[in-house]
Amino acid sequence: GIQVEQSPPDLILQEGANSTLRCNFSDSVNNLQWFHQNPWGQLINLFYIPSGTKQNGRLSATTVATERYSLLYISSSQTTDSGVYFCAVETETSYDKVIFGPGTSLSVIP
Amino acid sequence: EAQVTQNPRYLITVTGKKLTVTCSQNMNHEYMSWYRQDPGLGLRQIYYSMNVEVTDKGDVPEGYKVSRKEKRNFPLILESPSPNQTSLYFCASSFQRNYGYTFGSGTRLTVV
């Protein structure tokens, strides 16, 4: 089946810093999503982005489907950005299953 | 408010006692899914449903059942829970398979 990798696994940032999180996948995808799980466990959809670039405030995401990766950019990080960031993909061969990556754990310190 | 509602939020039960975790969405979404989240293993899909009366297995379906009799509801049934089903469970829905997910708040289940 498809392999989904995320890097880095852990990241510590000073408040105000920028960061880039990466998601690599081993097969062509129909669907790619980025999620944030906050410290209370809630999962929030950030982007649905099978290809191209999207921006939402301080966050933006780019998926290069032909090269099988996606990037999540966080600018001017805030302590509320702390948590775990997951990418999730659905491929042409995964028959409607959505597979999550292992996540990047982000801590933003004041 | 558009949302996915899971109940209960927390549950402690004993081995073998049947239980149901409910999931309901008010967005008229076609696609619904259940995940479990475990430390070191991430989020793994249990079952999903493309529409009413259409369900299919995810990656870890053993020990679970689901039903989709109505569009809004997608309950997760554990007929005979075991301690290895202790986990954090999430229900999710989306308009169609290629749209973004909305997740419920999670159900933390402990089986002793």
PDB file of N, CA and C in Angstrom, chain B residues 5-53:
ATOM      1  N   THR B   5     -20.998  15.041  15.747  1.00  0.00           N
ATOM      2  CA  THR B   5     -21.189  14.821  17.181  1.00  0.00           C
ATOM      3  C   THR B   5     -20.975  13.359  17.517  1.00  0.00           C
ATOM      4  N   GLN B   6     -20.038  13.126  18.420  1.00  0.00           N
ATOM      5  CA  GLN B   6     -19.766  11.770  18.898  1.00  0.00           C
ATOM      6  C   GLN B   6     -20.183  11.681  20.354  1.00  0.00           C
ATOM      7  N   ASN B   7     -20.710  10.519  20.700  1.00  0.00           N
ATOM      8  CA  ASN B   7     -21.024  10.240  22.102  1.00  0.00           C
ATOM      9  C   ASN B   7     -20.776   8.778  22.416  1.00  0.00           C
ATOM     10  N   PRO B   8     -20.268   8.477  23.629  1.00  0.00           N
ATOM     11  CA  PRO B   8     -19.860   9.446  24.640  1.00  0.00           C
ATOM     12  C   PRO B   8     -18.460   9.997  24.361  1.00  0.00           C
ATOM     13  N   ARG B   9     -18.023  10.982  25.122  1.00  0.00           N
ATOM     14  CA  ARG B   9     -16.659  11.495  25.007  1.00  0.00           C
ATOM     15  C   ARG B   9     -15.666  10.581  25.722  1.00  0.00           C
ATOM     16  N   TYR B  10     -16.101  10.012  26.809  1.00  0.00           N
ATOM     17  CA  TYR B  10     -15.255   9.095  27.580  1.00  0.00           C
ATOM     18  C   TYR B  10     -16.087   7.878  27.957  1.00  0.00           C
ATOM     19  N   LEU B  11     -15.443   6.712  27.918  1.00  0.00           N
ATOM     20  CA  LEU B  11     -16.143   5.484  28.283  1.00  0.00           C
ATOM     21  C   LEU B  11     -15.153   4.479  28.834  1.00  0.00           C
ATOM     22  N   ILE B  12     -15.463   3.964  30.001  1.00  0.00           N
ATOM     23  CA  ILE B  12     -14.702   2.850  30.577  1.00  0.00           C
ATOM     24  C   ILE B  12     -15.657   1.680  30.644  1.00  0.00           C
ATOM     25  N   THR B  13     -15.240   0.548  30.103  1.00  0.00           N
ATOM     26  CA  THR B  13     -16.107  -0.623  30.096  1.00  0.00           C
ATOM     27  C   THR B  13     -15.289  -1.870  30.401  1.00  0.00           C
ATOM     28  N   VAL B  14     -15.987  -2.994  30.520  1.00  0.00           N
ATOM     29  CA  VAL B  14     -15.308  -4.250  30.825  1.00  0.00           C
ATOM     30  C   VAL B  14     -15.273  -5.130  29.593  1.00  0.00           C
ATOM     31  N   THR B  15     -14.315  -6.012  29.559  1.00  0.00           N
ATOM     32  CA  THR B  15     -14.155  -6.935  28.444  1.00  0.00           C
ATOM     33  C   THR B  15     -15.441  -7.701  28.193  1.00  0.00           C
ATOM     34  N   GLY B  16     -15.843  -7.730  26.904  1.00  0.00           N
ATOM     35  CA  GLY B  16     -16.992  -8.525  26.510  1.00  0.00           C
ATOM     36  C   GLY B  16     -18.341  -7.846  26.565  1.00  0.00           C
ATOM     37  N   LYS B  17     -18.418  -6.657  27.128  1.00  0.00           N
ATOM     38  CA  LYS B  17     -19.711  -5.979  27.239  1.00  0.00           C
ATOM     39  C   LYS B  17     -19.934  -5.096  26.012  1.00  0.00           C
ATOM     40  N   LYS B  18     -20.919  -5.475  25.224  1.00  0.00           N
ATOM     41  CA  LYS B  18     -21.197  -4.779  23.970  1.00  0.00           C
ATOM     42  C   LYS B  18     -21.407  -3.281  24.181  1.00  0.00           C
ATOM     43  N   LEU B  19     -20.867  -2.490  23.269  1.00  0.00           N
ATOM     44  CA  LEU B  19     -21.063  -1.055  23.359  1.00  0.00           C
ATOM     45  C   LEU B  19     -21.183  -0.436  21.971  1.00  0.00           C
ATOM     46  N   THR B  20     -21.803   0.725  21.952  1.00  0.00           N
ATOM     47  CA  THR B  20     -21.966   1.479  20.714  1.00  0.00           C
ATOM     48  C   THR B  20     -21.507   2.908  20.942  1.00  0.00           C
ATOM     49  N   VAL B  21     -20.687   3.400  20.016  1.00  0.00           N
ATOM     50  CA  VAL B  21     -20.301   4.799  20.006  1.00  0.00           C
ATOM     51  C   VAL B  21     -21.065   5.462  18.864  1.00  0.00           C
ATOM     52  N   THR B  22     -21.806   6.486  19.187  1.00  0.00           N
ATOM     53  CA  THR B  22     -22.632   7.109  18.160  1.00  0.00           C
ATOM     54  C   THR B  22     -21.890   8.238  17.468  1.00  0.00           C
ATOM     55  N   CYS B  23     -22.252   8.453  16.218  1.00  0.00           N
ATOM     56  CA  CYS B  23     -21.701   9.553  15.422  1.00  0.00           C
ATOM     57  C   CYS B  23     -22.836  10.111  14.573  1.00  0.00           C
ATOM     58  N   SER B  24     -23.010  11.395  14.624  1.00  0.00           N
ATOM     59  CA  SER B  24     -24.069  12.045  13.862  1.00  0.00           C
ATOM     60  C   SER B  24     -23.540  13.337  13.261  1.00  0.00           C
ATOM     61  N   GLN B  25     -23.900  13.580  11.990  1.00  0.00           N
ATOM     62  CA  GLN B  25     -23.491  14.832  11.348  1.00  0.00           C
ATOM     63  C   GLN B  25     -24.726  15.540  10.781  1.00  0.00           C
ATOM     64  N   ASN B  26     -24.679  16.863  10.810  1.00  0.00           N
ATOM     65  CA  ASN B  26     -25.827  17.665  10.378  1.00  0.00           C
ATOM     66  C   ASN B  26     -25.541  18.441   9.095  1.00  0.00           C
ATOM     67  N   MET B  27     -24.608  17.934   8.288  1.00  0.00           N
ATOM     68  CA  MET B  27     -24.177  18.654   7.088  1.00  0.00           C
ATOM     69  C   MET B  27     -24.611  17.951   5.800  1.00  0.00           C
ATOM     70  N   ASN B  28     -25.421  16.922   5.934  1.00  0.00           N
ATOM     71  CA  ASN B  28     -25.883  16.159   4.763  1.00  0.00           C
ATOM     72  C   ASN B  28     -24.705  15.547   3.995  1.00  0.00           C
ATOM     73  N   HIS B  29     -23.663  15.176   4.728  1.00  0.00           N
ATOM     74  CA  HIS B  29     -22.492  14.588   4.084  1.00  0.00           C
ATOM     75  C   HIS B  29     -22.755  13.150   3.673  1.00  0.00           C
ATOM     76  N   GLU B  30     -22.202  12.794   2.523  1.00  0.00           N
ATOM     77  CA  GLU B  30     -22.360  11.419   2.041  1.00  0.00           C
ATOM     78  C   GLU B  30     -21.335  10.478   2.674  1.00  0.00           C
ATOM     79  N   TYR B  31     -20.114  10.954   2.835  1.00  0.00           N
ATOM     80  CA  TYR B  31     -19.000  10.103   3.246  1.00  0.00           C
ATOM     81  C   TYR B  31     -18.796  10.223   4.744  1.00  0.00           C
ATOM     82  N   MET B  32     -18.728   9.064   5.424  1.00  0.00           N
ATOM     83  CA  MET B  32     -18.426   9.056   6.850  1.00  0.00           C
ATOM     84  C   MET B  32     -17.412   7.956   7.129  1.00  0.00           C
ATOM     85  N   SER B  33     -16.651   8.139   8.202  1.00  0.00           N
ATOM     86  CA  SER B  33     -15.564   7.208   8.465  1.00  0.00           C
ATOM     87  C   SER B  33     -15.257   7.183   9.954  1.00  0.00           C
ATOM     88  N   TRP B  34     -14.717   6.044  10.408  1.00  0.00           N
ATOM     89  CA  TRP B  34     -14.238   5.897  11.770  1.00  0.00           C
ATOM     90  C   TRP B  34     -12.741   5.637  11.758  1.00  0.00           C
ATOM     91  N   TYR B  35     -12.039   6.287  12.719  1.00  0.00           N
ATOM     92  CA  TYR B  35     -10.610   6.090  12.904  1.00  0.00           C
ATOM     93  C   TYR B  35     -10.344   5.791  14.376  1.00  0.00           C
ATOM     94  N   ARG B  36      -9.256   5.082  14.596  1.00  0.00           N
ATOM     95  CA  ARG B  36      -8.730   4.984  15.942  1.00  0.00           C
ATOM     96  C   ARG B  36      -7.319   5.549  15.960  1.00  0.00           C
ATOM     97  N   GLN B  37      -6.966   6.171  17.073  1.00  0.00           N
ATOM     98  CA  GLN B  37      -5.657   6.790  17.198  1.00  0.00           C
ATOM     99  C   GLN B  37      -4.940   6.199  18.394  1.00  0.00           C
ATOM    100  N   ASP B  38      -3.763   5.663  18.136  1.00  0.00           N
ATOM    101  CA  ASP B  38      -2.967   5.031  19.179  1.00  0.00           C
ATOM    102  C   ASP B  38      -1.557   5.582  19.148  1.00  0.00           C
ATOM    103  N   PRO B  39      -0.936   5.736  20.321  1.00  0.00           N
ATOM    104  CA  PRO B  39       0.440   6.258  20.361  1.00  0.00           C
ATOM    105  C   PRO B  39       1.382   5.406  19.531  1.00  0.00           C
ATOM    106  N   GLY B  40       2.152   6.054  18.684  1.00  0.00           N
ATOM    107  CA  GLY B  40       3.119   5.349  17.854  1.00  0.00           C
ATOM    108  C   GLY B  40       2.541   4.719  16.597  1.00  0.00           C
ATOM    109  N   LEU B  41       1.222   4.641  16.522  1.00  0.00           N
ATOM    110  CA  LEU B  41       0.579   4.024  15.351  1.00  0.00           C
ATOM    111  C   LEU B  41      -0.227   5.028  14.552  1.00  0.00           C
ATOM    112  N   GLY B  42      -0.439   6.201  15.076  1.00  0.00           N
ATOM    113  CA  GLY B  42      -1.149   7.243  14.353  1.00  0.00           C
ATOM    114  C   GLY B  42      -2.636   6.962  14.224  1.00  0.00           C
ATOM    115  N   LEU B  43      -3.222   7.536  13.197  1.00  0.00           N
ATOM    116  CA  LEU B  43      -4.653   7.376  12.922  1.00  0.00           C
ATOM    117  C   LEU B  43      -4.846   6.281  11.889  1.00  0.00           C
ATOM    118  N   ARG B  44      -5.661   5.308  12.218  1.00  0.00           N
ATOM    119  CA  ARG B  44      -5.910   4.189  11.312  1.00  0.00           C
ATOM    120  C   ARG B  44      -7.415   4.065  11.076  1.00  0.00           C
ATOM    121  N   GLN B  45      -7.752   3.848   9.819  1.00  0.00           N
ATOM    122  CA  GLN B  45      -9.158   3.812   9.434  1.00  0.00           C
ATOM    123  C   GLN B  45      -9.763   2.453   9.770  1.00  0.00           C
ATOM    124  N   ILE B  46     -10.936   2.479  10.401  1.00  0.00           N
ATOM    125  CA  ILE B  46     -11.604   1.251  10.816  1.00  0.00           C
ATOM    126  C   ILE B  46     -12.632   0.832   9.766  1.00  0.00           C
ATOM    127  N   TYR B  47     -13.576   1.701   9.514  1.00  0.00           N
ATOM    128  CA  TYR B  47     -14.611   1.492   8.509  1.00  0.00           C
ATOM    129  C   TYR B  47     -14.937   2.831   7.882  1.00  0.00           C
ATOM    130  N   TYR B  48     -15.506   2.784   6.687  1.00  0.00           N
ATOM    131  CA  TYR B  48     -15.999   3.988   6.070  1.00  0.00           C
ATOM    132  C   TYR B  48     -17.287   3.680   5.303  1.00  0.00           C
ATOM    133  N   SER B  49     -18.003   4.746   4.969  1.00  0.00           N
ATOM    134  CA  SER B  49     -19.274   4.593   4.283  1.00  0.00           C
ATOM    135  C   SER B  49     -19.394   5.677   3.225  1.00  0.00           C
ATOM    136  N   MET B  50     -19.653   5.238   2.007  1.00  0.00           N
ATOM    137  CA  MET B  50     -19.794   6.189   0.900  1.00  0.00           C
ATOM    138  C   MET B  50     -21.186   6.807   0.859  1.00  0.00           C
ATOM    139  N   ASN B  51     -22.161   6.091   1.413  1.00  0.00           N
ATOM    140  CA  ASN B  51     -23.537   6.605   1.431  1.00  0.00           C
ATOM    141  C   ASN B  51     -24.395   5.640   2.236  1.00  0.00           C
ATOM    142  N   VAL B  52     -25.673   5.918   2.314  1.00  0.00           N
ATOM    143  CA  VAL B  52     -26.582   5.062   3.072  1.00  0.00           C
ATOM    144  C   VAL B  52     -26.503   3.635   2.549  1.00  0.00           C
ATOM    145  N   GLU B  53     -26.409   2.706   3.484  1.00  0.00           N
ATOM    146  CA  GLU B  53     -26.357   1.273   3.200  1.00  0.00           C
ATOM    147  C   GLU B  53     -25.092   0.842   2.456  1.00  0.00           C
TER     148      GLU B  53
END
